[in-house]
PDB file of C-alpha atoms in Angstrom:
ATOM      1  CA  MET A   1     154.992 138.016 248.814  1.00 36.00           C
ATOM      2  CA  SER A   2     151.778 139.835 247.569  1.00 38.00           C
ATOM      3  CA  GLY A   3     152.190 138.422 244.245  1.00 43.00           C
ATOM      4  CA  HIS A   4     152.045 134.901 245.593  1.00 50.00           C
ATOM      5  CA  SER A   5     148.932 135.623 247.755  1.00 47.00           C
ATOM      6  CA  LYS A   6     147.129 137.197 244.841  1.00 46.00           C
ATOM      7  CA  TRP A   7     148.014 134.261 242.589  1.00 45.00           C
ATOM      8  CA  ALA A   8     146.784 131.760 245.097  1.00 48.00           C
ATOM      9  CA  THR A   9     143.578 133.665 245.407  1.00 41.00           C
ATOM     10  CA  ILE A  10     143.012 133.856 241.710  1.00 44.00           C
ATOM     11  CA  LYS A  11     143.730 130.034 241.264  1.00 47.00           C
ATOM     12  CA  HIS A  12     141.007 129.305 243.867  1.00 41.00           C
ATOM     13  CA  ALA A  13     138.625 131.838 242.517  1.00 41.00           C
ATOM     14  CA  LYS A  14     138.961 130.133 239.105  1.00 43.00           C
ATOM     15  CA  GLY A  15     138.194 126.797 240.577  1.00 45.00           C
ATOM     16  CA  ILE A  16     141.488 125.315 239.185  1.00 45.00           C
ATOM     17  CA  ALA A  17     142.294 123.624 242.543  1.00 48.00           C
ATOM     18  CA  ASP A  18     139.207 121.556 242.631  1.00 50.00           C
ATOM     19  CA  ALA A  19     139.070 120.841 238.872  1.00 50.00           C
ATOM     20  CA  LYS A  20     142.607 119.474 238.807  1.00 63.00           C
ATOM     21  CA  ARG A  21     142.543 117.630 242.051  1.00 64.00           C
ATOM     22  CA  GLY A  22     143.086 114.313 240.382  1.00 68.00           C
ATOM     23  CA  GLN A  23     145.845 115.644 238.405  1.00 80.00           C
ATOM     24  CA  LYS A  24     147.548 117.115 241.699  1.00 84.00           C
ATOM     25  CA  PHE A  25     147.234 113.737 243.276  1.00 87.00           C
ATOM     26  CA  THR A  26     149.154 112.164 240.361  1.00 88.00           C
ATOM     27  CA  LYS A  27     152.002 114.661 240.870  1.00 90.00           C
ATOM     28  CA  LEU A  28     152.057 114.206 244.620  1.00 91.00           C
ATOM     29  CA  ILE A  29     152.195 110.366 244.240  1.00 91.00           C
ATOM     30  CA  LYS A  30     155.060 110.641 241.880  1.00 92.00           C
ATOM     31  CA  GLU A  31     157.003 112.939 244.450  1.00 92.00           C
ATOM     32  CA  ILE A  32     156.274 110.389 247.315  1.00 93.00           C
ATOM     33  CA  THR A  33     157.445 107.539 245.207  1.00 91.00           C
ATOM     34  CA  VAL A  34     160.636 109.132 244.325  1.00 91.00           C
ATOM     35  CA  ALA A  35     161.312 110.459 247.849  1.00 92.00           C
ATOM     36  CA  ALA A  36     160.685 106.845 249.246  1.00 92.00           C
ATOM     37  CA  LYS A  37     162.977 105.224 246.638  1.00 89.00           C
ATOM     38  CA  GLN A  38     165.749 107.663 247.156  1.00 89.00           C
ATOM     39  CA  GLY A  39     165.666 107.874 250.947  1.00 90.00           C
ATOM     40  CA  GLY A  40     163.757 104.902 252.245  1.00 91.00           C
ATOM     41  CA  PRO A  41     160.131 104.245 253.186  1.00 92.00           C
ATOM     42  CA  ASP A  42     160.308 105.602 256.782  1.00 93.00           C
ATOM     43  CA  PRO A  43     159.240 109.280 256.962  1.00 92.00           C
ATOM     44  CA  ASN A  44     160.844 109.646 260.390  1.00 91.00           C
ATOM     45  CA  SER A  45     164.259 109.160 258.921  1.00 93.00           C
ATOM     46  CA  ASN A  46     163.548 110.460 255.463  1.00 92.00           C
ATOM     47  CA  ALA A  47     162.831 114.251 255.677  1.00 89.00           C
ATOM     48  CA  THR A  48     162.083 114.530 251.920  1.00 92.00           C
ATOM     49  CA  LEU A  49     159.465 111.831 252.222  1.00 93.00           C
ATOM     50  CA  ARG A  50     157.908 113.292 255.252  1.00 93.00           C
ATOM     51  CA  THR A  51     157.510 116.662 253.562  1.00 92.00           C
ATOM     52  CA  ALA A  52     155.991 114.945 250.581  1.00 93.00           C
ATOM     53  CA  ILE A  53     153.547 113.125 252.745  1.00 94.00           C
ATOM     54  CA  LEU A  54     152.505 116.225 254.626  1.00 92.00           C
ATOM     55  CA  LYS A  55     151.823 118.073 251.290  1.00 90.00           C
ATOM     56  CA  ALA A  56     149.731 115.187 250.097  1.00 92.00           C
ATOM     57  CA  LYS A  57     147.685 115.275 253.340  1.00 91.00           C
ATOM     58  CA  ALA A  58     147.295 118.966 253.063  1.00 88.00           C
ATOM     59  CA  GLU A  59     145.658 118.181 249.762  1.00 87.00           C
ATOM     60  CA  ASN A  60     143.358 115.573 251.519  1.00 89.00           C
ATOM     61  CA  MET A  61     144.897 112.692 249.750  1.00 91.00           C
ATOM     62  CA  PRO A  62     143.529 109.414 251.182  1.00 92.00           C
ATOM     63  CA  LYS A  63     145.966 107.481 253.276  1.00 93.00           C
ATOM     64  CA  ASP A  64     145.677 104.463 251.129  1.00 93.00           C
ATOM     65  CA  ASN A  65     146.988 106.420 248.034  1.00 92.00           C
ATOM     66  CA  ILE A  66     149.997 107.508 250.115  1.00 93.00           C
ATOM     67  CA  GLU A  67     150.754 104.036 251.327  1.00 93.00           C
ATOM     68  CA  ARG A  68     150.491 102.576 247.822  1.00 90.00           C
ATOM     69  CA  ALA A  69     152.897 105.180 246.569  1.00 90.00           C
ATOM     70  CA  ILE A  70     155.528 104.125 249.136  1.00 91.00           C
ATOM     71  CA  LYS A  71     155.021 100.471 248.575  1.00 88.00           C
ATOM     72  CA  LYS A  72     155.463 101.144 244.901  1.00 84.00           C
ATOM     73  CA  ALA A  73     158.806 102.666 245.563  1.00 85.00           C
ATOM     74  CA  THR A  74     160.205  99.780 247.737  1.00 79.00           C
ATOM     75  CA  GLY A  75     158.334  96.707 246.135  1.00 75.00           C
ATOM     76  CA  GLU A  76     159.935  94.068 243.909  1.00 56.00           C
ATOM     77  CA  GLY A  77     161.227  95.497 240.682  1.00 53.00           C
ATOM     78  CA  GLY A  78     161.259  99.014 242.124  1.00 59.00           C
ATOM     79  CA  ALA A  79     159.595 102.048 240.832  1.00 59.00           C
ATOM     80  CA  THR A  80     160.189 103.792 237.518  1.00 75.00           C
ATOM     81  CA  ASN A  81     163.367 105.746 237.529  1.00 84.00           C
ATOM     82  CA  TYR A  82     162.554 109.454 237.438  1.00 88.00           C
ATOM     83  CA  PHE A  83     164.792 112.381 236.763  1.00 90.00           C
ATOM     84  CA  GLU A  84     164.394 115.771 238.391  1.00 92.00           C
ATOM     85  CA  LEU A  85     164.879 118.467 235.677  1.00 95.00           C
ATOM     86  CA  THR A  86     164.445 122.116 236.031  1.00 97.00           C
ATOM     87  CA  TYR A  87     163.767 124.506 232.925  1.00 97.00           C
ATOM     88  CA  GLU A  88     164.072 128.241 233.104  1.00 97.00           C
ATOM     89  CA  GLY A  89     162.772 130.919 230.727  1.00 96.00           C
ATOM     90  CA  TYR A  90     160.589 133.839 230.005  1.00 96.00           C
ATOM     91  CA  ALA A  91     156.843 134.398 229.589  1.00 95.00           C
ATOM     92  CA  PRO A  92     155.158 137.325 227.781  1.00 92.00           C
ATOM     93  CA  GLY A  93     156.048 140.678 229.201  1.00 92.00           C
ATOM     94  CA  GLY A  94     159.553 139.517 230.392  1.00 94.00           C
ATOM     95  CA  VAL A  95     158.148 137.475 233.287  1.00 95.00           C
ATOM     96  CA  ALA A  96     160.631 134.919 234.664  1.00 96.00           C
ATOM     97  CA  ILE A  97     159.469 131.406 234.759  1.00 95.00           C
ATOM     98  CA  ILE A  98     160.869 128.207 236.336  1.00 96.00           C
ATOM     99  CA  ILE A  99     159.398 124.795 235.484  1.00 96.00           C
ATOM    100  CA  ASP A 100     160.306 121.858 237.860  1.00 95.00           C
ATOM    101  CA  THR A 101     159.647 118.347 236.434  1.00 96.00           C
ATOM    102  CA  LEU A 102     159.927 114.782 237.447  1.00 94.00           C
ATOM    103  CA  THR A 103     160.323 112.520 234.241  1.00 94.00           C
ATOM    104  CA  ASP A 104     161.168 109.033 233.164  1.00 92.00           C
ATOM    105  CA  ASN A 105     161.663 110.471 229.523  1.00 94.00           C
ATOM    106  CA  LYS A 106     163.942 113.514 229.261  1.00 95.00           C
ATOM    107  CA  ASN A 107     163.449 114.089 225.619  1.00 96.00           C
ATOM    108  CA  ARG A 108     159.612 114.038 225.833  1.00 96.00           C
ATOM    109  CA  THR A 109     159.624 116.483 228.736  1.00 97.00           C
ATOM    110  CA  ALA A 110     162.059 118.905 227.047  1.00 96.00           C
ATOM    111  CA  ALA A 111     160.029 118.882 223.825  1.00 97.00           C
ATOM    112  CA  ASP A 112     156.748 119.334 225.725  1.00 97.00           C
ATOM    113  CA  VAL A 113     158.009 122.261 227.906  1.00 97.00           C
ATOM    114  CA  ARG A 114     159.628 123.988 224.873  1.00 96.00           C
ATOM    115  CA  SER A 115     156.551 123.641 222.649  1.00 97.00           C
ATOM    116  CA  THR A 116     154.121 124.868 225.317  1.00 96.00           C
ATOM    117  CA  LEU A 117     156.301 127.894 225.929  1.00 96.00           C
ATOM    118  CA  THR A 118     156.940 128.905 222.368  1.00 96.00           C
ATOM    119  CA  LYS A 119     153.419 128.287 221.183  1.00 96.00           C
ATOM    120  CA  LEU A 120     152.069 130.855 223.763  1.00 95.00           C
ATOM    121  CA  GLY A 121     154.732 133.607 223.346  1.00 95.00           C
ATOM    122  CA  GLY A 122     157.277 132.327 225.901  1.00 95.00           C
ATOM    123  CA  SER A 123     160.890 131.093 225.437  1.00 96.00           C
ATOM    124  CA  LEU A 124     163.309 128.704 227.117  1.00 96.00           C
ATOM    125  CA  GLY A 125     166.550 130.140 228.641  1.00 95.00           C
ATOM    126  CA  SER A 126     169.798 128.873 229.694  1.00 95.00           C
ATOM    127  CA  THR A 127     170.235 127.149 233.186  1.00 94.00           C
ATOM    128  CA  GLY A 128     170.569 129.947 235.801  1.00 96.00           C
ATOM    129  CA  CYS A 129     169.101 132.754 233.632  1.00 96.00           C
ATOM    130  CA  VAL A 130     166.243 133.384 236.070  1.00 96.00           C
ATOM    131  CA  SER A 131     166.693 131.093 239.150  1.00 96.00           C
ATOM    132  CA  TYR A 132     168.825 133.698 240.949  1.00 96.00           C
ATOM    133  CA  MET A 133     165.709 135.777 241.204  1.00 95.00           C
ATOM    134  CA  PHE A 134     163.938 133.223 243.436  1.00 95.00           C
ATOM    135  CA  GLN A 135     164.210 131.730 246.890  1.00 94.00           C
ATOM    136  CA  THR A 136     162.792 128.337 247.890  1.00 94.00           C
ATOM    137  CA  LYS A 137     160.362 128.622 250.778  1.00 94.00           C
ATOM    138  CA  GLY A 138     157.677 126.676 252.643  1.00 94.00           C
ATOM    139  CA  ILE A 139     154.253 128.373 252.230  1.00 93.00           C
ATOM    140  CA  ILE A 140     151.259 127.521 254.512  1.00 94.00           C
ATOM    141  CA  THR A 141     148.122 129.520 254.012  1.00 93.00           C
ATOM    142  CA  TYR A 142     145.074 130.022 256.230  1.00 94.00           C
ATOM    143  CA  SER A 143     141.828 131.665 255.706  1.00 92.00           C
ATOM    144  CA  GLU A 144     141.231 135.057 257.388  1.00 93.00           C
ATOM    145  CA  GLU A 145     137.583 134.045 257.715  1.00 93.00           C
ATOM    146  CA  LYS A 146     138.643 131.351 260.251  1.00 95.00           C
ATOM    147  CA  TYR A 147     141.556 133.006 262.059  1.00 95.00           C
ATOM    148  CA  THR A 148     143.143 136.312 262.742  1.00 94.00           C
ATOM    149  CA  GLU A 149     146.652 137.269 261.709  1.00 93.00           C
ATOM    150  CA  ASP A 150     147.602 137.650 265.344  1.00 94.00           C
ATOM    151  CA  GLN A 151     146.442 134.059 266.172  1.00 95.00           C
ATOM    152  CA  ILE A 152     148.451 132.638 263.352  1.00 96.00           C
ATOM    153  CA  LEU A 153     151.461 134.899 263.935  1.00 94.00           C
ATOM    154  CA  GLU A 154     151.951 133.883 267.506  1.00 93.00           C
ATOM    155  CA  ALA A 155     151.684 130.205 266.894  1.00 95.00           C
ATOM    156  CA  ALA A 156     153.736 130.248 263.650  1.00 95.00           C
ATOM    157  CA  LEU A 157     156.712 132.205 264.965  1.00 94.00           C
ATOM    158  CA  ASP A 158     156.764 130.257 268.247  1.00 94.00           C
ATOM    159  CA  ASN A 159     157.300 127.120 266.183  1.00 94.00           C
ATOM    160  CA  GLY A 160     160.053 128.369 263.803  1.00 95.00           C
ATOM    161  CA  ALA A 161     158.269 130.205 260.904  1.00 96.00           C
ATOM    162  CA  GLU A 162     160.184 133.123 259.329  1.00 95.00           C
ATOM    163  CA  ASP A 163     157.333 135.394 258.455  1.00 93.00           C
ATOM    164  CA  VAL A 164     153.494 135.880 258.503  1.00 94.00           C
ATOM    165  CA  SER A 165     151.674 138.177 256.137  1.00 92.00           C
ATOM    166  CA  THR A 166     148.010 138.882 255.054  1.00 91.00           C
ATOM    167  CA  SER A 167     146.784 139.614 251.523  1.00 85.00           C
ATOM    168  CA  ASP A 168     143.280 139.303 250.088  1.00 81.00           C
ATOM    169  CA  GLY A 169     141.906 137.323 252.959  1.00 88.00           C
ATOM    170  CA  VAL A 170     144.755 134.780 252.912  1.00 90.00           C
ATOM    171  CA  ILE A 171     147.212 134.615 255.865  1.00 94.00           C
ATOM    172  CA  GLU A 172     150.436 133.259 254.579  1.00 93.00           C
ATOM    173  CA  VAL A 173     153.154 131.619 256.720  1.00 95.00           C
ATOM    174  CA  THR A 174     156.583 131.474 255.258  1.00 95.00           C
ATOM    175  CA  THR A 175     159.271 128.918 256.428  1.00 96.00           C
ATOM    176  CA  ALA A 176     162.734 127.812 255.444  1.00 96.00           C
ATOM    177  CA  PRO A 177     162.248 124.613 253.403  1.00 94.00           C
ATOM    178  CA  ALA A 178     163.891 122.505 256.062  1.00 93.00           C
ATOM    179  CA  ASP A 179     161.580 123.730 258.812  1.00 94.00           C
ATOM    180  CA  PHE A 180     158.357 123.306 256.728  1.00 94.00           C
ATOM    181  CA  ALA A 181     157.353 119.960 257.961  1.00 93.00           C
ATOM    182  CA  THR A 182     158.042 120.947 261.689  1.00 94.00           C
ATOM    183  CA  VAL A 183     156.033 124.281 261.361  1.00 95.00           C
ATOM    184  CA  LEU A 184     153.062 122.589 259.500  1.00 94.00           C
ATOM    185  CA  GLU A 185     152.829 119.721 262.076  1.00 94.00           C
ATOM    186  CA  ALA A 186     153.089 122.093 264.986  1.00 95.00           C
ATOM    187  CA  MET A 187     150.308 124.358 263.570  1.00 96.00           C
ATOM    188  CA  GLN A 188     148.075 121.402 263.035  1.00 94.00           C
ATOM    189  CA  ALA A 189     148.703 120.098 266.557  1.00 94.00           C
ATOM    190  CA  ALA A 190     147.618 123.490 267.856  1.00 95.00           C
ATOM    191  CA  GLY A 191     144.329 123.140 266.003  1.00 95.00           C
ATOM    192  CA  PHE A 192     144.972 125.405 262.928  1.00 95.00           C
ATOM    193  CA  GLU A 193     143.496 123.974 259.664  1.00 93.00           C
ATOM    194  CA  GLN A 194     145.483 125.237 256.717  1.00 93.00           C
ATOM    195  CA  GLU A 195     144.088 126.042 253.311  1.00 90.00           C
ATOM    196  CA  SER A 196     147.223 124.907 251.432  1.00 89.00           C
ATOM    197  CA  ALA A 197     150.846 123.778 252.209  1.00 90.00           C
ATOM    198  CA  ASP A 198     153.578 123.491 249.746  1.00 89.00           C
ATOM    199  CA  ILE A 199     157.268 124.098 249.084  1.00 91.00           C
ATOM    200  CA  GLN A 200     157.513 126.939 246.430  1.00 90.00           C
ATOM    201  CA  LYS A 201     159.906 129.209 244.623  1.00 92.00           C
ATOM    202  CA  ILE A 202     159.175 132.742 245.579  1.00 91.00           C
ATOM    203  CA  ALA A 203     160.507 135.793 243.508  1.00 92.00           C
ATOM    204  CA  ASP A 204     162.580 138.364 245.324  1.00 91.00           C
ATOM    205  CA  GLN A 205     161.088 141.039 242.974  1.00 90.00           C
ATOM    206  CA  THR A 206     158.023 140.957 240.942  1.00 90.00           C
ATOM    207  CA  VAL A 207     156.742 142.181 237.579  1.00 91.00           C
ATOM    208  CA  THR A 208     153.316 143.711 237.152  1.00 90.00           C
ATOM    209  CA  LEU A 209     151.542 143.426 233.797  1.00 90.00           C
ATOM    210  CA  ASP A 210     148.311 144.817 232.420  1.00 88.00           C
ATOM    211  CA  ASN A 211     145.280 142.376 232.280  1.00 87.00           C
ATOM    212  CA  GLU A 212     145.922 141.126 228.680  1.00 89.00           C
ATOM    213  CA  LYS A 213     149.577 140.243 229.242  1.00 90.00           C
ATOM    214  CA  ALA A 214     148.894 138.832 232.749  1.00 89.00           C
ATOM    215  CA  ASN A 215     146.287 136.501 231.310  1.00 90.00           C
ATOM    216  CA  LYS A 216     148.695 135.325 228.738  1.00 92.00           C
ATOM    217  CA  VAL A 217     151.250 134.412 231.429  1.00 92.00           C
ATOM    218  CA  LEU A 218     148.566 132.583 233.522  1.00 91.00           C
ATOM    219  CA  LYS A 219     147.503 130.591 230.326  1.00 92.00           C
ATOM    220  CA  ILE A 220     151.198 129.478 229.950  1.00 94.00           C
ATOM    221  CA  VAL A 221     151.265 128.529 233.648  1.00 92.00           C
ATOM    222  CA  GLU A 222     148.079 126.452 233.377  1.00 90.00           C
ATOM    223  CA  ARG A 223     149.182 124.690 230.237  1.00 93.00           C
ATOM    224  CA  LEU A 224     152.540 123.867 231.690  1.00 94.00           C
ATOM    225  CA  GLU A 225     150.849 122.481 234.858  1.00 91.00           C
ATOM    226  CA  ASP A 226     148.625 120.308 232.609  1.00 91.00           C
ATOM    227  CA  LEU A 227     151.887 118.465 231.373  1.00 93.00           C
ATOM    228  CA  GLU A 228     152.328 115.030 232.903  1.00 90.00           C
ATOM    229  CA  ASP A 229     155.892 115.610 233.818  1.00 94.00           C
ATOM    230  CA  VAL A 230     155.599 119.090 235.402  1.00 94.00           C
ATOM    231  CA  GLN A 231     155.561 119.237 239.204  1.00 93.00           C
ATOM    232  CA  MET A 232     155.508 122.949 239.897  1.00 91.00           C
ATOM    233  CA  VAL A 233     155.772 126.139 237.758  1.00 93.00           C
ATOM    234  CA  SER A 234     156.954 129.422 239.347  1.00 93.00           C
ATOM    235  CA  THR A 235     156.945 132.984 238.071  1.00 93.00           C
ATOM    236  CA  ASN A 236     157.632 136.432 239.285  1.00 93.00           C
ATOM    237  CA  LEU A 237     154.259 137.759 238.031  1.00 91.00           C
ATOM    238  CA  ASP A 238     152.422 140.147 240.402  1.00 87.00           C
ATOM    239  CA  LEU A 239     148.783 140.553 239.305  1.00 82.00           C
ATOM    240  CA  PRO A 240     147.481 144.130 239.206  1.00 76.00           C
ATOM    241  CA  ASP A 241     144.878 145.200 241.824  1.00 76.00           C
ATOM    242  CA  ASP A 242     142.181 145.440 239.154  1.00 78.00           C
ATOM    243  CA  PHE A 243     143.006 142.070 237.523  1.00 79.00           C
ATOM    244  CA  GLU A 244     140.313 140.201 235.862  1.00 80.00           C
ATOM    245  CA  ALA A 245     140.843 136.645 234.759  1.00 76.00           C
ATOM    246  CA  GLU A 246     139.645 135.572 231.360  1.00 76.00           C
ATOM    247  CA  ALA A 247     136.627 133.263 231.389  1.00 65.00           C
TER     248      ALA A 247
END
C-alpha cells in the first residue's frame, strides 16, 4: 500500500487535486448518471449509485450537481449511452497501467488512449495482460495531523474495514468494494472527516523506478487523466523515498 500513499501525497503536493476539481466533478457526474440509469435513481436500492454519490460528496460536490446528474439519467429521452471500457498496458520502466473509461464513442476513446500512451513511451497490451496484478479496493484517507492511527483503526475495523495503515502523514483505510459505502458512512457518522474516498485498483506488487523514469510514468498518468473519457488510471509504480517531482 505504500506506493498508493506516496502517490496520493505527491498528487496533493503538486496541487493536482485542486487544479482539476472541475474535471473531477465532470467524471463523477458521468459516473452518477450511468449508475442511476442502470440501477434506478434511488441510492437506497442502488448500491452503485450510493457509492458514486458518496465519492462525489467526498470531493465536496454540491448537492444540486448530484441531483441534476440523477435527473439527467431518468429524465425524458434518457441520458447519453455510455460504455465502460478498460485498457491495459505498460508505461516506461515496465510499469503496469490500467485505464478505466466511460465513453459514448469507443473509437475516439481507443484512439486517444493509444496515442497518449505511445507518444509518451508507453504501450497498449492485450486484455488481462496486467489486471491480474491488481485488486479492487475501497480507499479512504485521513490526515495524521487530525487523527491518530489508533483512533482510525478502532473505528474503521469496528465498522467492517479490512486494514488501516499509515505512510507519509496519511492514514489509509482499506475496504472491500462492497463495504466501501457502509464504512465511509459509519466513519462520517462517528465524526471522522476524510481527506479522500474512492474505489481504486491497488497493485499486489509494485515497481520502484528512479526519478527520471518515475516522472515519465506520472506524466503519462496525468495526460491520461486529462482525457475526457478516462475515469481512473491505476499503476503499480512505487515512488522512491527520495522522489522529486518535476516542476
